[in-house]
Coordinates of C-alpha atoms and ligand atoms in Angstrom, one line a residue:
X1 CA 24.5 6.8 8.5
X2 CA 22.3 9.8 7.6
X3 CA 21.1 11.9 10.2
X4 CA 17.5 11.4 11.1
X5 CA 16.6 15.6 10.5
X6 CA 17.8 14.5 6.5
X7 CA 14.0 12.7 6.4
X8 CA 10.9 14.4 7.0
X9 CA 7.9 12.8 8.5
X10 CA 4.4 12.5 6.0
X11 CA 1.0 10.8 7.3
X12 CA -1.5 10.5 5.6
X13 CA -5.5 10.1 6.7
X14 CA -7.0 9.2 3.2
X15 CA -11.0 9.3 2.9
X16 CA -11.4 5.7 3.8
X17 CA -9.5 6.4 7.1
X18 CA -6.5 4.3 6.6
X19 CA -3.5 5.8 8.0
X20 CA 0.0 5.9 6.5
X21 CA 3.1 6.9 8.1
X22 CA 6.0 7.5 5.6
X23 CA 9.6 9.2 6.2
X24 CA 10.2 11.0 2.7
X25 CA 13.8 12.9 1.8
X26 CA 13.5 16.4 3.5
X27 CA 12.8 18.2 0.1
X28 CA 9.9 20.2 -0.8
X29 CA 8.0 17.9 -2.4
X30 CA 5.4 15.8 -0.8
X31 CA 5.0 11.9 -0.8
X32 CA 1.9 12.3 -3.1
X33 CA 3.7 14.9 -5.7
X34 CA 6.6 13.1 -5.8
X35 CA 5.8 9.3 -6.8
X36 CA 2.2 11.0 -8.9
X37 CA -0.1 9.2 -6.4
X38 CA -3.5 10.4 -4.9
X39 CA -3.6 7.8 -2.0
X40 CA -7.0 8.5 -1.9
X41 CA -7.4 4.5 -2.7
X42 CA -8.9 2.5 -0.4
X43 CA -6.9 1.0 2.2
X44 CA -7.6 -2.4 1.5
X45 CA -8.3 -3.3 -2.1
X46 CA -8.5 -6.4 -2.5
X47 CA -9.9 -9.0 0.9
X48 CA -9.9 -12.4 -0.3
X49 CA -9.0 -14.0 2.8
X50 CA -8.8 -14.2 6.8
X51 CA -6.5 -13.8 9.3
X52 CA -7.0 -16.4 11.9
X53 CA -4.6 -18.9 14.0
X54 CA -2.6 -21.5 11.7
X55 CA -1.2 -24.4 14.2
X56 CA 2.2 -23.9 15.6
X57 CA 2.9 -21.0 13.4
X58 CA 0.7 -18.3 15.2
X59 CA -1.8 -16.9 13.4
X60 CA -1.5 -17.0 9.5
X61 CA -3.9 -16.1 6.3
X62 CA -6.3 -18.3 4.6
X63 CA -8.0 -17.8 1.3
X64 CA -11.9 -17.5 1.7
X65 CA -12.6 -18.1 -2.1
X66 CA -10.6 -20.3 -4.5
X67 CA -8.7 -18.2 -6.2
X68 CA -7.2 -18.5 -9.6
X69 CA -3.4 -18.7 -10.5
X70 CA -2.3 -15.0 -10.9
X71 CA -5.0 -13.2 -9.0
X72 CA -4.9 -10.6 -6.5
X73 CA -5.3 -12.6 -3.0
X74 CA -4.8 -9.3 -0.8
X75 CA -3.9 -5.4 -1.8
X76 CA -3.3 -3.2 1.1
X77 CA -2.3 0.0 1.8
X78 CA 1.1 -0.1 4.6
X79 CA 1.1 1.9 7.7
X80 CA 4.5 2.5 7.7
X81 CA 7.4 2.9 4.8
X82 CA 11.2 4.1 6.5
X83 CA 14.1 3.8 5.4
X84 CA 16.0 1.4 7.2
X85 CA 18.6 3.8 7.7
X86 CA 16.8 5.5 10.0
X87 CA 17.2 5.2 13.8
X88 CA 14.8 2.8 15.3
X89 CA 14.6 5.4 18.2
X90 CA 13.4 8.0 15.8
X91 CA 10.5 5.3 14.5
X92 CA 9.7 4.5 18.0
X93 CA 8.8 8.1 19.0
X94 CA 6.7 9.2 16.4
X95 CA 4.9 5.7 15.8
X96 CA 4.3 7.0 19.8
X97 CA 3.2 10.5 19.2
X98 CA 1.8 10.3 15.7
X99 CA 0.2 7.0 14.4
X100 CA -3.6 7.0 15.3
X101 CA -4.1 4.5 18.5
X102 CA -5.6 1.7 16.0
X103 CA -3.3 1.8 14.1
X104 CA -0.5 1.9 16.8
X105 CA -2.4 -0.7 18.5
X106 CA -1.7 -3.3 15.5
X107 CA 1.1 -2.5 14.4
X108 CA 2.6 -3.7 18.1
X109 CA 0.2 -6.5 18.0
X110 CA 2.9 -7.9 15.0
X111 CA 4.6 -10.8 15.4
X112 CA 8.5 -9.9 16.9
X113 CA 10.6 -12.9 16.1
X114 CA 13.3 -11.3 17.9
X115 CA 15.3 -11.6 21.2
X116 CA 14.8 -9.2 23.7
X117 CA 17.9 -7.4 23.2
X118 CA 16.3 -6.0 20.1
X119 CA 14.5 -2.7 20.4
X120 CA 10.6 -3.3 19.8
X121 CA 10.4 -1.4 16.9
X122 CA 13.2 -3.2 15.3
X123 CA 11.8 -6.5 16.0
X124 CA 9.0 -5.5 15.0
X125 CA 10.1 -4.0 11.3
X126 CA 12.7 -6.9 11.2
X127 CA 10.0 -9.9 11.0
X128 CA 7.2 -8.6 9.1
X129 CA 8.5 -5.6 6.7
X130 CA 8.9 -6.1 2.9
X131 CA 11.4 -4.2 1.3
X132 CA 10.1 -1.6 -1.6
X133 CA 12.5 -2.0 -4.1
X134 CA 13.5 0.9 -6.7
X135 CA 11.6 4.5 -4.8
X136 CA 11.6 6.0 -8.0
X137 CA 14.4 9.1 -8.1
X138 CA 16.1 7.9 -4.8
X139 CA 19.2 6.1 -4.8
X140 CA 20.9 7.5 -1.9
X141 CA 18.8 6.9 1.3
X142 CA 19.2 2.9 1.1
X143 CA 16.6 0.4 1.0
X144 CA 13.3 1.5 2.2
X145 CA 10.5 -1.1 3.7
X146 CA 7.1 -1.3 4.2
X147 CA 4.6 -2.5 7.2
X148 CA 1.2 -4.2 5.8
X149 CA -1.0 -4.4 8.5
X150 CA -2.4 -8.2 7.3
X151 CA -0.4 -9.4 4.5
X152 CA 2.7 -9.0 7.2
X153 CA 0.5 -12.0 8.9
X154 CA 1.4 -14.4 5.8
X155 CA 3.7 -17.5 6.8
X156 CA 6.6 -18.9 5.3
X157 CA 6.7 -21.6 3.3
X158 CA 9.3 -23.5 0.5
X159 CA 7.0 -24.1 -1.8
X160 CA 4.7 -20.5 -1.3
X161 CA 1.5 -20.5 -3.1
X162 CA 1.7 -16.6 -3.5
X163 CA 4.4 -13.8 -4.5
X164 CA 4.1 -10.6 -3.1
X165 CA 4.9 -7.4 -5.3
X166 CA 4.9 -3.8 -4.2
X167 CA 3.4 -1.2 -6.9
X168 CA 3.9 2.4 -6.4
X169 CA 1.1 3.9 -8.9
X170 CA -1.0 3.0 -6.0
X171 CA 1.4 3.0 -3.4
X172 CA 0.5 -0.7 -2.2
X173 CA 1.7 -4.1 -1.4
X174 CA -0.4 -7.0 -2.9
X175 CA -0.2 -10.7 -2.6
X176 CA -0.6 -12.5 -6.2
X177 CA -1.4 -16.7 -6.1
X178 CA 1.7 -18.5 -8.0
X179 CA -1.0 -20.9 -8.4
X180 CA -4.7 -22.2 -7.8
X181 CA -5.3 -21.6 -4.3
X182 CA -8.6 -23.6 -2.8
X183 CA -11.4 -21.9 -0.3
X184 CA -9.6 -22.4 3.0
X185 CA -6.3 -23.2 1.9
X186 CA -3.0 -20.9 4.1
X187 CA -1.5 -18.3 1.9
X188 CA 2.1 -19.1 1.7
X189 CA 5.0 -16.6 0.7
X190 CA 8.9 -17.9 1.0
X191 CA 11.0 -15.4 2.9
X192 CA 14.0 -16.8 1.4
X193 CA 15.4 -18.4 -1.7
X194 CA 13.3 -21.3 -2.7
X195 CA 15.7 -23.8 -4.6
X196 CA 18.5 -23.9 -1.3
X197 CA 18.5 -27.5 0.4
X198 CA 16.5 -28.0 3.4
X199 CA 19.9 -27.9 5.6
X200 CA 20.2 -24.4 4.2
X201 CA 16.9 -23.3 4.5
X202 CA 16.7 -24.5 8.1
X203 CA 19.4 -22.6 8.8
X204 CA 18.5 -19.4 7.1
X205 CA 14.9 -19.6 8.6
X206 CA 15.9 -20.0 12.2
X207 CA 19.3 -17.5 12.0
X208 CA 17.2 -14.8 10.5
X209 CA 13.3 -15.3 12.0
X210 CA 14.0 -17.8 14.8
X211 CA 11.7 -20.2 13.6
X212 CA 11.5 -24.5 12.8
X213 CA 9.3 -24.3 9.5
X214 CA 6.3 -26.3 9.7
X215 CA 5.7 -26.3 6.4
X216 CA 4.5 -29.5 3.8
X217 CA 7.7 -29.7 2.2
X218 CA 9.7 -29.6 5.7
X219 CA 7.3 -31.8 7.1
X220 CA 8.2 -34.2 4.2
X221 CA 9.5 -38.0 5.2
X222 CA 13.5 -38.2 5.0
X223 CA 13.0 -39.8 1.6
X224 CA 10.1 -37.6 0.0
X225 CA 12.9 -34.7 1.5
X226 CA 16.0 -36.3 -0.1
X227 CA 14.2 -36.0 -3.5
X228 CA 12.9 -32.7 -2.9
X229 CA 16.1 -31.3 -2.5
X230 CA 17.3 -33.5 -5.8
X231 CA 14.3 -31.6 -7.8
X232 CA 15.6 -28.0 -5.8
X233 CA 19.1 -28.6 -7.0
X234 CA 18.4 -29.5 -10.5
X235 CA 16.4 -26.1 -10.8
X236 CA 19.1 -24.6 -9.5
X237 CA 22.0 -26.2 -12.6
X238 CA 18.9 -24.9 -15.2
X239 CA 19.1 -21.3 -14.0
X240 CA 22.6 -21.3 -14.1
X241 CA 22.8 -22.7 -17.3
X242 CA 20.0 -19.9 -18.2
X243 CA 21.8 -17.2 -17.2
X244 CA 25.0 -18.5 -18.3
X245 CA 23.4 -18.1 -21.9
X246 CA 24.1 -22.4 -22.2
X247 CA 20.1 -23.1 -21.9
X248 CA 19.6 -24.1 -25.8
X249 CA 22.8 -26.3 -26.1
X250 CA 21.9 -28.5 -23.3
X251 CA 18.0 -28.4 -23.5
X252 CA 16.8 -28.1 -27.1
X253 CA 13.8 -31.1 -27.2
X254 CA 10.6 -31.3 -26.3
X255 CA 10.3 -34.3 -23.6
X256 CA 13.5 -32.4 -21.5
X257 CA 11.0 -29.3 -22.1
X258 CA 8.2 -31.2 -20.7
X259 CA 10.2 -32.3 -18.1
X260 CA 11.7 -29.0 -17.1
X261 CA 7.9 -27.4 -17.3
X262 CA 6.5 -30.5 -14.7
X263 CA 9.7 -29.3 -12.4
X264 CA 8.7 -25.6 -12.4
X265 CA 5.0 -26.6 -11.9
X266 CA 5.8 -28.6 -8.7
X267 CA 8.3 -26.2 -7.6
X268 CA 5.3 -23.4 -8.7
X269 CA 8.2 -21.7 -10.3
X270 CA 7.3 -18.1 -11.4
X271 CA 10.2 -16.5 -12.4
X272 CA 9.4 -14.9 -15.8
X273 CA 12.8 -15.8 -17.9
X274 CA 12.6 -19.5 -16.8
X275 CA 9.3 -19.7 -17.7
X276 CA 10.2 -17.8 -21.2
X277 CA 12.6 -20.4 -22.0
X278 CA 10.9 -23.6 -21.2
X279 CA 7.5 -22.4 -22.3
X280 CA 9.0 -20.7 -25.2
X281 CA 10.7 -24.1 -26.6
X282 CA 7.8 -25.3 -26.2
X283 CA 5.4 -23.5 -27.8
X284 CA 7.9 -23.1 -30.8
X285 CA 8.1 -26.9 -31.0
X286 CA 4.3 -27.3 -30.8
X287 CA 3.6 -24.4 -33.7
X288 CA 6.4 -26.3 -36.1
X289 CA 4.4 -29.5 -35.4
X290 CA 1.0 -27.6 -36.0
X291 CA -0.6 -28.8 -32.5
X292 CA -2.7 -25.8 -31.6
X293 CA -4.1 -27.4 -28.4
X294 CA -0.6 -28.2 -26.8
X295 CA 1.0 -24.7 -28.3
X296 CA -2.0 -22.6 -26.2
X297 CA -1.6 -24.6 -23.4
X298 CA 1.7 -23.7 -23.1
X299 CA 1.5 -20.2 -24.1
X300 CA -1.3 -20.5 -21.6
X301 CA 1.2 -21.2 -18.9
X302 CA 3.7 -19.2 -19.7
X303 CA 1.0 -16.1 -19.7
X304 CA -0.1 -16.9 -16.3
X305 CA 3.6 -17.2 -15.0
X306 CA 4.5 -14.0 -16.3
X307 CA 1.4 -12.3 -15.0
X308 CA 2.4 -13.7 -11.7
X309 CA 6.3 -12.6 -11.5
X310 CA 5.6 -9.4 -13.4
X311 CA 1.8 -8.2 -14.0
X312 CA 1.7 -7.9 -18.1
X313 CA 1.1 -11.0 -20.1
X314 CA 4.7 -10.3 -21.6
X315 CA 3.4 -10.5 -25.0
X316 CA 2.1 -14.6 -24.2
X317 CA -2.3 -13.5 -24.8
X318 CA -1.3 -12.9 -28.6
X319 CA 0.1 -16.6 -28.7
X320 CA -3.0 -17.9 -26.9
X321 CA -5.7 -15.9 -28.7
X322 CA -3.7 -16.9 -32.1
X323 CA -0.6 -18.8 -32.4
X324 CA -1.2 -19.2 -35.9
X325 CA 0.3 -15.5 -36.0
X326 CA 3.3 -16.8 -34.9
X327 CA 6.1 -16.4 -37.0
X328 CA 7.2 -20.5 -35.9
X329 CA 3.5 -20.9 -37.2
X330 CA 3.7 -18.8 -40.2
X331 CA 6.8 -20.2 -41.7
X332 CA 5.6 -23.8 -41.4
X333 CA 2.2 -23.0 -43.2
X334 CA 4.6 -21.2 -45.7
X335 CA 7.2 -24.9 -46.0
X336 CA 4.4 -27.0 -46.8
Ligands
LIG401 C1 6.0 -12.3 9.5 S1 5.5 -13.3 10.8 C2 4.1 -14.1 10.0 C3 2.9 -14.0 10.9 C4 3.0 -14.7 12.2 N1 2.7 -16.1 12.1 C5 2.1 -14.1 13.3 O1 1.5 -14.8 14.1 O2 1.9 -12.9 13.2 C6 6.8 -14.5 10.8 C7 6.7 -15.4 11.9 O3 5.7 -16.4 11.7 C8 6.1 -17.7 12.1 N2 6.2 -18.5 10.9 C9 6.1 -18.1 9.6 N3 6.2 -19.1 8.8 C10 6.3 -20.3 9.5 C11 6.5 -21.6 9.2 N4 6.6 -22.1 8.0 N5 6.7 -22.5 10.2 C12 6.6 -22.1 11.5 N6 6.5 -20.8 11.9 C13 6.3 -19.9 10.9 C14 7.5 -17.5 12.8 O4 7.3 -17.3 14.1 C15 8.0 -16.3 12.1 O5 9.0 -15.6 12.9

């Protein structure tokens, strides 16, 4: 382990009064010179829901506008990014001494999953914190994480209706929908791998957050569950047939396509390359027929997926706005 005097403290006090406490490596240069960010941004970006109580889970977030599938639901600005090298004594005592008393005040007003004979401050960072992958030009300080003051209030659930991604140019955390969220509805995340078993995810979610999850697909009836964890497994043969490279001998036509698409759509799949596969068969198939309609919709889809997982369209607005540009397209036009 690193000593602690290898990180130096940074807070910032930005305009709008938020408050950021970040350990940086004990170079010269500061937080905002190194990753080329003013955080001069306001806090909170983007507020498109509450924080209220959400039955036998505490309190939770809920959407206060529908909100469409790849939208921002909440942007927020952490108040705390360590390492998680770093001693939890060392966190403790300047949390203590430097954050303002607001600030301190909700950050211990978290939710600590753990047993007692965890520190408070590890408890603390252990439930909520999100792990920033990547700090640009560090690769020996370990994994660092972040607090967010509300999205660190979003609950569990295995089939999430959100995603969150971190994004340095601004230095936030945001909250993205996987898919239409309704007015009122509870903004879901998974803090685990969504296509284990429920067995598995039981045990996951009560070894590592000491929680029973309440949510719809837990609470399904033995049966409803049985065939849940069918669909989950299935998903889970695809991906390894994606990645093994088998994908196009075992898949090539369009109803196993459709089918595939209706099981990512009730799992609200997002990951980009299973969505590039499925949609992109499909699409393909639907250009060489010359059915426009079903080719957008698909392309559709496979835009919104990828804006979800990634945040570009990944090429897929081109095939929407024209998939008569396609190549698939053109070289039909060009056999008739
Ligand atoms: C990161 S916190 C989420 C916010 C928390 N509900 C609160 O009141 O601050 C994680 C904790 O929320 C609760 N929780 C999250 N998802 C849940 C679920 N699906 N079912 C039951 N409890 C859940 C558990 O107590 C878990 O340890």
């Amino acid at each position: 382990m690193l000593a602690d005097r290898n990180f130096r403290l940074q807070f910032f006090i930005p305009p709008d009064k938020s408050f950021l406490l970040a350990y940086w490596p004990n170079d010269q240069k500061s937080l905002p010179e190194r990753l080329g960010v003013s955080l001069t941004l306001s806090a909170v970006l983007e507020c498109r829901y509450q924080i209220r109580t959400a039955p036998g889970k505490g309190v939770g977030m809920f959407a206060m506008e529908d909100i469409a599938p790849g939208a921002i639901v909440a942007r927020e600005r952490p108040i705390l990014v360590a390492p998680l090298m770093l001693s939890w004594d060392s966190i403790e005592r300047d949390i203590s001494s430097n954050m303002p008393e607001h600030v301190r005040e909700a950050f211990f007003a978290l939710h600590n999953c753990k047993p007692p004979s965890f520190a408070r401050v590890h408890g603390i960072i252990n439930t909520n914190a999100i792990n920033i992958d990547d700090m640009p030009g560090q690769t020996d300080f370990g994994p660092y994480v972040a607090v967010l003051k509300d999205i660190c209030r979003a609950n569990h659930s295995c089939n999430p209706n959100a995603i969150y991604r971190w994004d340095f140019a601004t230095f936030t955390g945001a909250l993205h929908a996987r898919r239409a969220i309704a007015a009122g509805e509870e903004v879901s995340i998974s803090y685990i791998g969504a296509h284990m078993p429920y067995a598995e995810r039981h045990e996951r979610l009560r070894d590592k957050y000491f929680f029973v999850c309440k949510c719809p697909v837990c609470n399904l009836p033995p049966a409803a569950r049985a065939e849940d964890d069918r669909a989950r497994q299935e998903l889970t043969f695809v991906r390894g047939l994606l990645e093994a490279g088998f994908y196009d001998e075992f898949a090539p036509d369009v109803p196993k396509q459709l089918a595939m698409a209706k099981m990512l759509e009730d799992a609200s799949d997002c990951n980009v390359s299973t969505w590039r596969a499925v949609a992109g068969k499909l699409v393909r198939a639907y250009c060489t027929l010359g059915e426009r309609a079903e080719a957008v919709k698909w392309a559709r889809r496979a835009m919104e997926m990828t804006l979800v997982d990634t945040g570009t369209d990944g090429g897929w607005a081109a095939v929407v706005a024209a998939p008569e540009n396609t190549d698939v397209w053109r070289s039909k036009v060009v056999d008739k």
